[in-house]
Short mmCIF file of C-alpha atoms and ligand atoms in Angstrom, two decimals:
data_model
loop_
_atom_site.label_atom_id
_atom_site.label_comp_id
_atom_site.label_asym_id
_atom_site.label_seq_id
_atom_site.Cartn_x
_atom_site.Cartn_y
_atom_site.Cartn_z
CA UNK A 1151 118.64 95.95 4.98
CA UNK A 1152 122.42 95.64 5.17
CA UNK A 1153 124.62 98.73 3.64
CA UNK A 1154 126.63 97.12 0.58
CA UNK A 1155 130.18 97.86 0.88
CA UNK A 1156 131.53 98.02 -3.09
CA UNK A 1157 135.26 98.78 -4.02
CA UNK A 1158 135.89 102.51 -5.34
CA UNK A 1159 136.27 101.47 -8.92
CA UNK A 1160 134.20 102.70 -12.09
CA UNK A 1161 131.63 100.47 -11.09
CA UNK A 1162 131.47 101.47 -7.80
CA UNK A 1163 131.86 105.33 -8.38
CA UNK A 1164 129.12 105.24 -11.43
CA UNK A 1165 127.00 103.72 -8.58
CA UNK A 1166 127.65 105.90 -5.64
CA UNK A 1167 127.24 108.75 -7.86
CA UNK A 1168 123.96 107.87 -9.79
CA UNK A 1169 122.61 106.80 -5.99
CA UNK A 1170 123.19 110.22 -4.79
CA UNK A 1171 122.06 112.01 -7.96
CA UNK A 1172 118.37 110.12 -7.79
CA UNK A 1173 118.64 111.64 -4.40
CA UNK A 1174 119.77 108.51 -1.66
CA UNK A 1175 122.38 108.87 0.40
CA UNK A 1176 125.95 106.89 0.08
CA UNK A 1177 128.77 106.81 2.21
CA UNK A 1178 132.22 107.37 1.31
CA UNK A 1179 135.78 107.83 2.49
CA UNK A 1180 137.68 111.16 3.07
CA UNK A 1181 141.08 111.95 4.73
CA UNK A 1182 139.50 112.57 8.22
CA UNK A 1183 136.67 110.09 8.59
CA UNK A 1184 133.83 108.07 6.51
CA UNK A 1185 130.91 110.17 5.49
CA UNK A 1186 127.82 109.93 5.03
CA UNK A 1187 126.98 111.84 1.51
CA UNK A 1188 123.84 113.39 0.56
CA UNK A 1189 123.04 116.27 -2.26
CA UNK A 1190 123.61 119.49 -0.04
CA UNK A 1191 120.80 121.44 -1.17
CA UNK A 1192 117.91 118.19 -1.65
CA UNK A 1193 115.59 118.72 1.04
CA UNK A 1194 114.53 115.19 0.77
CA UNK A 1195 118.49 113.79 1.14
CA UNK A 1196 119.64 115.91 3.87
CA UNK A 1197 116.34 114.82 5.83
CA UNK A 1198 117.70 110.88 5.34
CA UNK A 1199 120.86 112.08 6.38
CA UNK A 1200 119.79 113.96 10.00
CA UNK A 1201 117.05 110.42 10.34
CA UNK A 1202 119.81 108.01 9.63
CA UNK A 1203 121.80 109.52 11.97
CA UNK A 1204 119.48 110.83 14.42
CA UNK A 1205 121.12 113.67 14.61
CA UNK A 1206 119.83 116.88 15.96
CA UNK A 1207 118.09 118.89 13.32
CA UNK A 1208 120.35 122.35 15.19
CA UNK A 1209 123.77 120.47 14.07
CA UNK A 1210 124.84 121.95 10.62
CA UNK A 1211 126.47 120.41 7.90
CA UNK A 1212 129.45 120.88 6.27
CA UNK A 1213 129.78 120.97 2.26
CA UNK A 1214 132.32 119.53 0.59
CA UNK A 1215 133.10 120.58 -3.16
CA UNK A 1216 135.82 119.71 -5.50
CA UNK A 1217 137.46 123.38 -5.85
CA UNK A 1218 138.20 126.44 -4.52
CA UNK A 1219 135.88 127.89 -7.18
CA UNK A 1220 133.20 125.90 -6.46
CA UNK A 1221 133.36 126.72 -2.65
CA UNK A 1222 133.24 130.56 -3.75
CA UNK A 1223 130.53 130.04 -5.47
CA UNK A 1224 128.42 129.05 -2.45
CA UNK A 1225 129.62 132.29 -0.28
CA UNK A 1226 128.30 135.59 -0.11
CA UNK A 1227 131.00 136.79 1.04
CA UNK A 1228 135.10 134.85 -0.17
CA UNK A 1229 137.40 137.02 2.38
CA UNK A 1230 141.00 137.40 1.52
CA UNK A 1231 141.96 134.94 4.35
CA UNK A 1232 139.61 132.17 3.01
CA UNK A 1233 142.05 132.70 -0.17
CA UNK A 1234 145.10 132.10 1.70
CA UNK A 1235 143.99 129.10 3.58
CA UNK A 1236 142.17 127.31 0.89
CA UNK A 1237 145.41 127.91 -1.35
CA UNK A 1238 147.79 126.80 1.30
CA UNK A 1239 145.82 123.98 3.07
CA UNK A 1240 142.92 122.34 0.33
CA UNK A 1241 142.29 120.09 -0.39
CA UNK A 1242 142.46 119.22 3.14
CA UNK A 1243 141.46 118.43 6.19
CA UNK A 1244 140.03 122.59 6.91
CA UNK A 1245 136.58 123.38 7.15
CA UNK A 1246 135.88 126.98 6.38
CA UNK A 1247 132.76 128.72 8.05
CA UNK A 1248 132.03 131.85 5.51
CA UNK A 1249 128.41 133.99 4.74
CA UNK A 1250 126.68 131.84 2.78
CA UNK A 1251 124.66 133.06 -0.73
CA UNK A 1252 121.91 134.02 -0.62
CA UNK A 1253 120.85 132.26 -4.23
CA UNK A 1254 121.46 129.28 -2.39
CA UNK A 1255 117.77 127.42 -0.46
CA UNK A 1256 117.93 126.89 3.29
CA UNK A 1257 118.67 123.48 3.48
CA UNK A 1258 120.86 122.43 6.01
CA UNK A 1259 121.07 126.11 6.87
CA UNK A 1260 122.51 127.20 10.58
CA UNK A 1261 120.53 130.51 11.89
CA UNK A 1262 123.10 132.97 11.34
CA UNK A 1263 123.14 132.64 7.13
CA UNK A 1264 126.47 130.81 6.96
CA UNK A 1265 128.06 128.04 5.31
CA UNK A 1266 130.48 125.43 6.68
CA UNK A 1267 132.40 123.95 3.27
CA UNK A 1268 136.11 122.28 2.49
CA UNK A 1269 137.34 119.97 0.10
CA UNK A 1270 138.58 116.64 1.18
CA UNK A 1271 142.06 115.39 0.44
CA UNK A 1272 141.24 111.88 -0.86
CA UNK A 1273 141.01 110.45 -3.75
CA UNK A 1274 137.63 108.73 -3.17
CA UNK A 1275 135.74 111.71 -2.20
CA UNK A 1276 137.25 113.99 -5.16
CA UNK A 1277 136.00 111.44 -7.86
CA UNK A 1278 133.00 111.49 -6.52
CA UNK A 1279 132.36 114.91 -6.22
CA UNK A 1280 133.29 114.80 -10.36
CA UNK A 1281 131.70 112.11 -10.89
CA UNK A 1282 128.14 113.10 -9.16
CA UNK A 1283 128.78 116.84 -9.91
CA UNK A 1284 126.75 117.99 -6.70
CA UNK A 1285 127.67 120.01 -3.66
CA UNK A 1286 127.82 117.10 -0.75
CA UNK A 1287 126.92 117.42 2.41
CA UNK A 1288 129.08 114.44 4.64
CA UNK A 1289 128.83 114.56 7.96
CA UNK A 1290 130.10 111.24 9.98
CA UNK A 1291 128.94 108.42 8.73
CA UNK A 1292 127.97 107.38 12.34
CA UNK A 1293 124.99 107.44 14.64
CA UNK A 1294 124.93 110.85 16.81
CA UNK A 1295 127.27 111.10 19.21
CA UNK A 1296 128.47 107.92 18.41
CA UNK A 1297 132.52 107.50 17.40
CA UNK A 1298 133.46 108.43 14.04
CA UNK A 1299 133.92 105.45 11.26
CA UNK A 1300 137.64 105.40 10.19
CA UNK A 1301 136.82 102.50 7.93
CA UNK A 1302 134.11 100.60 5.94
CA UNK A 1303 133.18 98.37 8.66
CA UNK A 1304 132.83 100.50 11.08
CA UNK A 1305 130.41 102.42 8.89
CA UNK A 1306 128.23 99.64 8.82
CA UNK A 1307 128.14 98.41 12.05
CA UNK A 1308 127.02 102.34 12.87
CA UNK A 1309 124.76 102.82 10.02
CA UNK A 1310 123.09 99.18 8.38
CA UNK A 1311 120.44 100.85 6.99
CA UNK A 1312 123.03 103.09 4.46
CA UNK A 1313 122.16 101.60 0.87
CA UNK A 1314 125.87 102.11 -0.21
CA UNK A 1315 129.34 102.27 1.25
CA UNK A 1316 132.45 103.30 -0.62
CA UNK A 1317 135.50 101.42 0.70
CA UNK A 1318 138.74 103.15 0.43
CA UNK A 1319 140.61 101.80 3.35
CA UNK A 1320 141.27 103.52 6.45
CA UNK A 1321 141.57 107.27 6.94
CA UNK A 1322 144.29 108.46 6.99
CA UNK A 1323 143.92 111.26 9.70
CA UNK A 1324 140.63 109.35 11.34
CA UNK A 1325 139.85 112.39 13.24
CA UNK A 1326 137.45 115.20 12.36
CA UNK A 1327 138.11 118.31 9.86
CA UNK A 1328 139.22 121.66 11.85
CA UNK A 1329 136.45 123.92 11.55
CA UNK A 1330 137.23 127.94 11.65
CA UNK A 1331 134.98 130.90 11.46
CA UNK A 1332 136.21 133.74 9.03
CA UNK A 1333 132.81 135.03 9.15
CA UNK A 1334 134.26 137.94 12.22
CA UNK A 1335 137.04 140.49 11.51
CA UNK A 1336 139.62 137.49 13.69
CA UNK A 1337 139.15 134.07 12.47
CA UNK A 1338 138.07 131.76 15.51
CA UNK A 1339 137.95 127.96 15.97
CA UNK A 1340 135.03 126.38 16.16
CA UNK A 1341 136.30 122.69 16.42
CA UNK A 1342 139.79 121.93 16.91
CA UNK A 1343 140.80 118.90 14.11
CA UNK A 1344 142.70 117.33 12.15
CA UNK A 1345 144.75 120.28 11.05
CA UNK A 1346 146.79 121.96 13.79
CA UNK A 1347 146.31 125.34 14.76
CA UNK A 1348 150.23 126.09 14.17
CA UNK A 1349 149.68 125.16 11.01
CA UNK A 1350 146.76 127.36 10.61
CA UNK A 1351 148.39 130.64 12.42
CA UNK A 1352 151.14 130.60 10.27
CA UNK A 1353 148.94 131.22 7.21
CA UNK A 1354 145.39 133.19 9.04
CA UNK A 1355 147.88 134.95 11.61
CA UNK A 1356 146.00 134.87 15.17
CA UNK A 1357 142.94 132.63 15.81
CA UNK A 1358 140.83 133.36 18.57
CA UNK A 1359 140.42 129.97 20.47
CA UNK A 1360 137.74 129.62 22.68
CA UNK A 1361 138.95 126.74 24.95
CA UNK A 1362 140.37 127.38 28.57
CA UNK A 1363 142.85 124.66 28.48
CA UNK A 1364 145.04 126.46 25.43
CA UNK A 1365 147.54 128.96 26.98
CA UNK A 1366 146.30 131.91 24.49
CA UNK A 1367 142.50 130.95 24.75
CA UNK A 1368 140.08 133.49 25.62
CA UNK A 1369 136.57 132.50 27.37
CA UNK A 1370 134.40 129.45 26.78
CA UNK A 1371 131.80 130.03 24.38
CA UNK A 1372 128.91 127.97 24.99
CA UNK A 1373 127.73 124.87 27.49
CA UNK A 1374 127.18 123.44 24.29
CA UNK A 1375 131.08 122.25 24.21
CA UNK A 1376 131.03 119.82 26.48
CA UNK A 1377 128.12 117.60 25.30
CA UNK A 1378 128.44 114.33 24.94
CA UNK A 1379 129.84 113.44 21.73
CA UNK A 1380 132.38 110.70 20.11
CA UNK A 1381 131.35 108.46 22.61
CA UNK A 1382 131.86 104.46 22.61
CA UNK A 1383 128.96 102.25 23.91
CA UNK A 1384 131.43 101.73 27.43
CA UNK A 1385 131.76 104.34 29.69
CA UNK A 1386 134.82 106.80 29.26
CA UNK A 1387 136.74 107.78 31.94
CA UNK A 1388 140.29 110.32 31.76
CA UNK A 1389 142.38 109.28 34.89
CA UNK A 1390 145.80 110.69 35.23
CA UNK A 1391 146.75 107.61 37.09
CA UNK A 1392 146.35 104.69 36.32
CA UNK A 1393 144.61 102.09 39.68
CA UNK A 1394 146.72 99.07 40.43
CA UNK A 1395 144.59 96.28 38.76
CA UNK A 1396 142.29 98.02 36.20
CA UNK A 1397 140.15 95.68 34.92
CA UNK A 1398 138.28 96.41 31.76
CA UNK A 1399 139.17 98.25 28.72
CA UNK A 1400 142.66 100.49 29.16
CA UNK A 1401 143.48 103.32 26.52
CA UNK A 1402 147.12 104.86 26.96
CA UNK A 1403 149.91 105.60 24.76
CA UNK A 1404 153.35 105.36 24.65
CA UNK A 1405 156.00 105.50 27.34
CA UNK A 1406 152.88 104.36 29.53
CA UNK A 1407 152.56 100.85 28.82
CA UNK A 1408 152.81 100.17 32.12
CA UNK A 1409 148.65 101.32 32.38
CA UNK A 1410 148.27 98.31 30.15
CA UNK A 1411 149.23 95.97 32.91
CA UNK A 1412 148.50 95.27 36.41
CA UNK A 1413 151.48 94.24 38.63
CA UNK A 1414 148.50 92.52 40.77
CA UNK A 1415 147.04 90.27 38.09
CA UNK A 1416 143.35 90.61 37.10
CA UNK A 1417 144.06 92.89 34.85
CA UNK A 1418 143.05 95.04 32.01
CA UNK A 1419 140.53 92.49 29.71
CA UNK A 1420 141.73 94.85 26.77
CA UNK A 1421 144.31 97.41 26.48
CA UNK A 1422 145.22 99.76 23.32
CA UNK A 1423 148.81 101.29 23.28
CA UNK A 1424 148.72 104.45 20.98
CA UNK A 1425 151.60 106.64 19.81
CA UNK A 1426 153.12 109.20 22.10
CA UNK A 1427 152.94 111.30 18.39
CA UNK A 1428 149.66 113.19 18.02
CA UNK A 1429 149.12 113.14 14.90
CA UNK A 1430 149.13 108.94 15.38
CA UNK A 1431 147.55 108.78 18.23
CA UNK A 1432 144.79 110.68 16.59
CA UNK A 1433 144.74 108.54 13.17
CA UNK A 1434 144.04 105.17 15.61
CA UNK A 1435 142.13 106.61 18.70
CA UNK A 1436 138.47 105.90 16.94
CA UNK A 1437 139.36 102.58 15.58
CA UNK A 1438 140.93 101.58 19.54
CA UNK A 1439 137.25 102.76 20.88
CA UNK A 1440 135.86 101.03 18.09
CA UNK A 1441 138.22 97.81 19.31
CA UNK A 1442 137.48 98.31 22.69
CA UNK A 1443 133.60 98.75 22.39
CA UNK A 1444 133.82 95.39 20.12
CA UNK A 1445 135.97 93.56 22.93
CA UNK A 1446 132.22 94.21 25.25
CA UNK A 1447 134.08 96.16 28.18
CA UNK A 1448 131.82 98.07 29.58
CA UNK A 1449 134.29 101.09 31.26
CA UNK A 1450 137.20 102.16 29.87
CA UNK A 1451 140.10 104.43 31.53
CA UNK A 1452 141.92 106.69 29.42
CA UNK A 1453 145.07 108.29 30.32
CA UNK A 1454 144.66 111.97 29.74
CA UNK A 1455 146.85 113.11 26.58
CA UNK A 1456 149.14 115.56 27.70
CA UNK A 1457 148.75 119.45 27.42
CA UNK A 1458 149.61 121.69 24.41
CA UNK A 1459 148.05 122.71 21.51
CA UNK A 1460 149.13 119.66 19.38
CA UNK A 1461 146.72 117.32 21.40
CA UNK A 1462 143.92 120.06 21.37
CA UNK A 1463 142.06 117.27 19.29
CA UNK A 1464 142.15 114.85 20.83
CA UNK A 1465 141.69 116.49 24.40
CA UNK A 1466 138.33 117.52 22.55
CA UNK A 1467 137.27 114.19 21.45
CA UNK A 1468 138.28 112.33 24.56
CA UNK A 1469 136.87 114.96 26.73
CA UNK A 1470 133.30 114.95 25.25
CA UNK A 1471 133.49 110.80 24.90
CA UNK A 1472 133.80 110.59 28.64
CA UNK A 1473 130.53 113.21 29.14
P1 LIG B 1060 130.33 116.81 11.20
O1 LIG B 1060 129.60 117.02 9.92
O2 LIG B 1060 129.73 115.76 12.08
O3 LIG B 1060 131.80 116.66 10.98
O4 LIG B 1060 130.13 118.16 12.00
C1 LIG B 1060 130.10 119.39 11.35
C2 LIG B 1060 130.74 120.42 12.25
O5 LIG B 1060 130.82 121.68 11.61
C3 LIG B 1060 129.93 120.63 13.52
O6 LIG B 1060 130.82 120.88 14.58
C4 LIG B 1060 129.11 121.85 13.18
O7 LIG B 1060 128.65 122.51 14.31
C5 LIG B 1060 130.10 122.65 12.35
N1 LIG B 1060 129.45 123.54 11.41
C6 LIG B 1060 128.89 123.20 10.24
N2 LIG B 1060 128.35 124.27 9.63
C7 LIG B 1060 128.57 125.32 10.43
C8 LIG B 1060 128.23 126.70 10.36
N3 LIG B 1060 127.60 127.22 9.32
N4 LIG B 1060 128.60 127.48 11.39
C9 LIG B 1060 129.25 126.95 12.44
N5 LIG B 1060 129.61 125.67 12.56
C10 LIG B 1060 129.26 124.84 11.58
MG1 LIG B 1061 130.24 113.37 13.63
#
């Protein structure tokens, strides 16, 4: 079976709603990347979710609603900084890690009773949400560990098997939701994202990072961090220099296009030139892997971003695509 790609019109949003409402799964666009949508609280579509994606059953979901409201209404507990973010930043690329209710069943559920929810900034996604009137869980519409789909195709190439696929273009951020804990007295990042953490300080006040490479981190949390994850089908690999006739796939940005050529011929087979801006390098960096990976090369050298908290992100993603 090949997933059926169908414009976000009436048509297509009657459809993608009634598919998840008799319980299937659909995929659709948001502002960070495609996901893969499924009734949060059906048993039954979360398990096609976690198969389709063979992801591991200890990987929560997040749950995206259409309002503030009806993200309160899935927390035990709606802390006064939830208030302040959720006003200032959704709908948007912020995923907010609260105590979940406990009216609500266990699927999906993470061990320590809480809830991961936002509400995308995009169009697509918020008619849907109205239109279906469920909860949605959307995690990447990808294979695990696999990169994230910025677009339609790359949805389907990932994920055949998906009955439905909402296209809505590209995404415009094409890198993950943040995702921060306010379920502690200090709220603390759980996955750097799309949103920056400047951004996010100057509404929350101090987040506790745990990543050695930011200046005001504190300790590493968990081995779990540097799994493999985001990966392409080549094999990733960050060099700070860049060999004198690379051959393969090259990844660099700006100001470095010199990577993207060999001065002893026999060079790179395929080279991607990002933005020296974050924020663009980050909205292109899954669809260049995705370029890359479809170009065959079977290594490709990265030039490490630089340092500083802008290119936390994408230090992340890189970092666990070349694990
Ligand atoms: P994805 O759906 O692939 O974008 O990934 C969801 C991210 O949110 C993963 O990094 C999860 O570990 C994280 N997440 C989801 N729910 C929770 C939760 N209740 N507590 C902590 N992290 C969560
Ligand atoms: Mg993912």
């Amino acid at each position: 079976m090949t997933a059926e790609v169908v414009r976000p019109d009436r048509p297509g949003l009657r459809r993608a709603a009634d598919t998840l409402r008799a319980g299937s799964v659909c995929a659709f666009p948001t502002e960070t990347v495609y996901g893969l949508g499924a009734h949060a609280f059906s048993r039954s579509a979360v398990e096609q979710v976690y198969r389709l994606k063979n992801r591991p059953t200890w990987n929560p979901l997040i749950v995206h609603v259409p309002s503030v409201a009806a993200a309160r209404d899935l927390a035990a507990i709606w802390p006064a900084a939830a208030d302040e973010l959720a006003e200032r930043f959704w709908p948007g690329p912020l995923t907010l890690v609260v105590r979940r209710s406990p009216g609500l069943n266990d699927v999906g559920r993470t061990p320590a009773d809480t809830i991961a929810i936002r509400v995308p900034a995009h169009e697509v996604a918020l008619q849907l949400l109205d239109a279906c009137g469920l909860p949605l869980a959307a995690p990447s519409a990808n294979r695990s560990e696999g990169i994230s789909p910025t677009t339609a195709r790359h949805v389907v190439q990932s994920l055949p098997e998906v009955p439905l696929v909402l296209d809505g273009g590209p995404c415009a951020y094409g890198i993950e939701s943040t995702v921060l804990d306010l379920t502690e007295a200090a709220p603390r990042l759980l996955r750097p994202g799309a949103l920056s953490l400047r951004a996010l300080r100057a509404v929350a006040g101090p987040i506790t990072v745990p990543d050695t490479t930011v200046a005001d981190g504190s300790q590493r949390p968990s081995p779990g961090m540097s799994r493999r994850h985001y990966a392409p089908r080549a094999k990733v690999e960050l060099v700070d220099e860049f060999p004198a006739a690379a051959a393969g796939g090259v990844l660099t940005y700006e100001g470095h296009e010199a990577d993207a050529q060999s001065p002893r011929g026999g060079g790179p087979q395929v080279a991607e030139v990002l933005s020296a801006d974050p924020r663009e390098y980050a909205a292109d960096l899954y669809a260049a892997l995705h370029r890359l990976d479809d170009a065959g090369v079977d290594r490709i050298l990265v030039r490490r971003p630089p340092d500083g908290e802008d290119w936390l992100a994408i230090r992340d993603r890189l970092g666990r695509a070349a694990a």
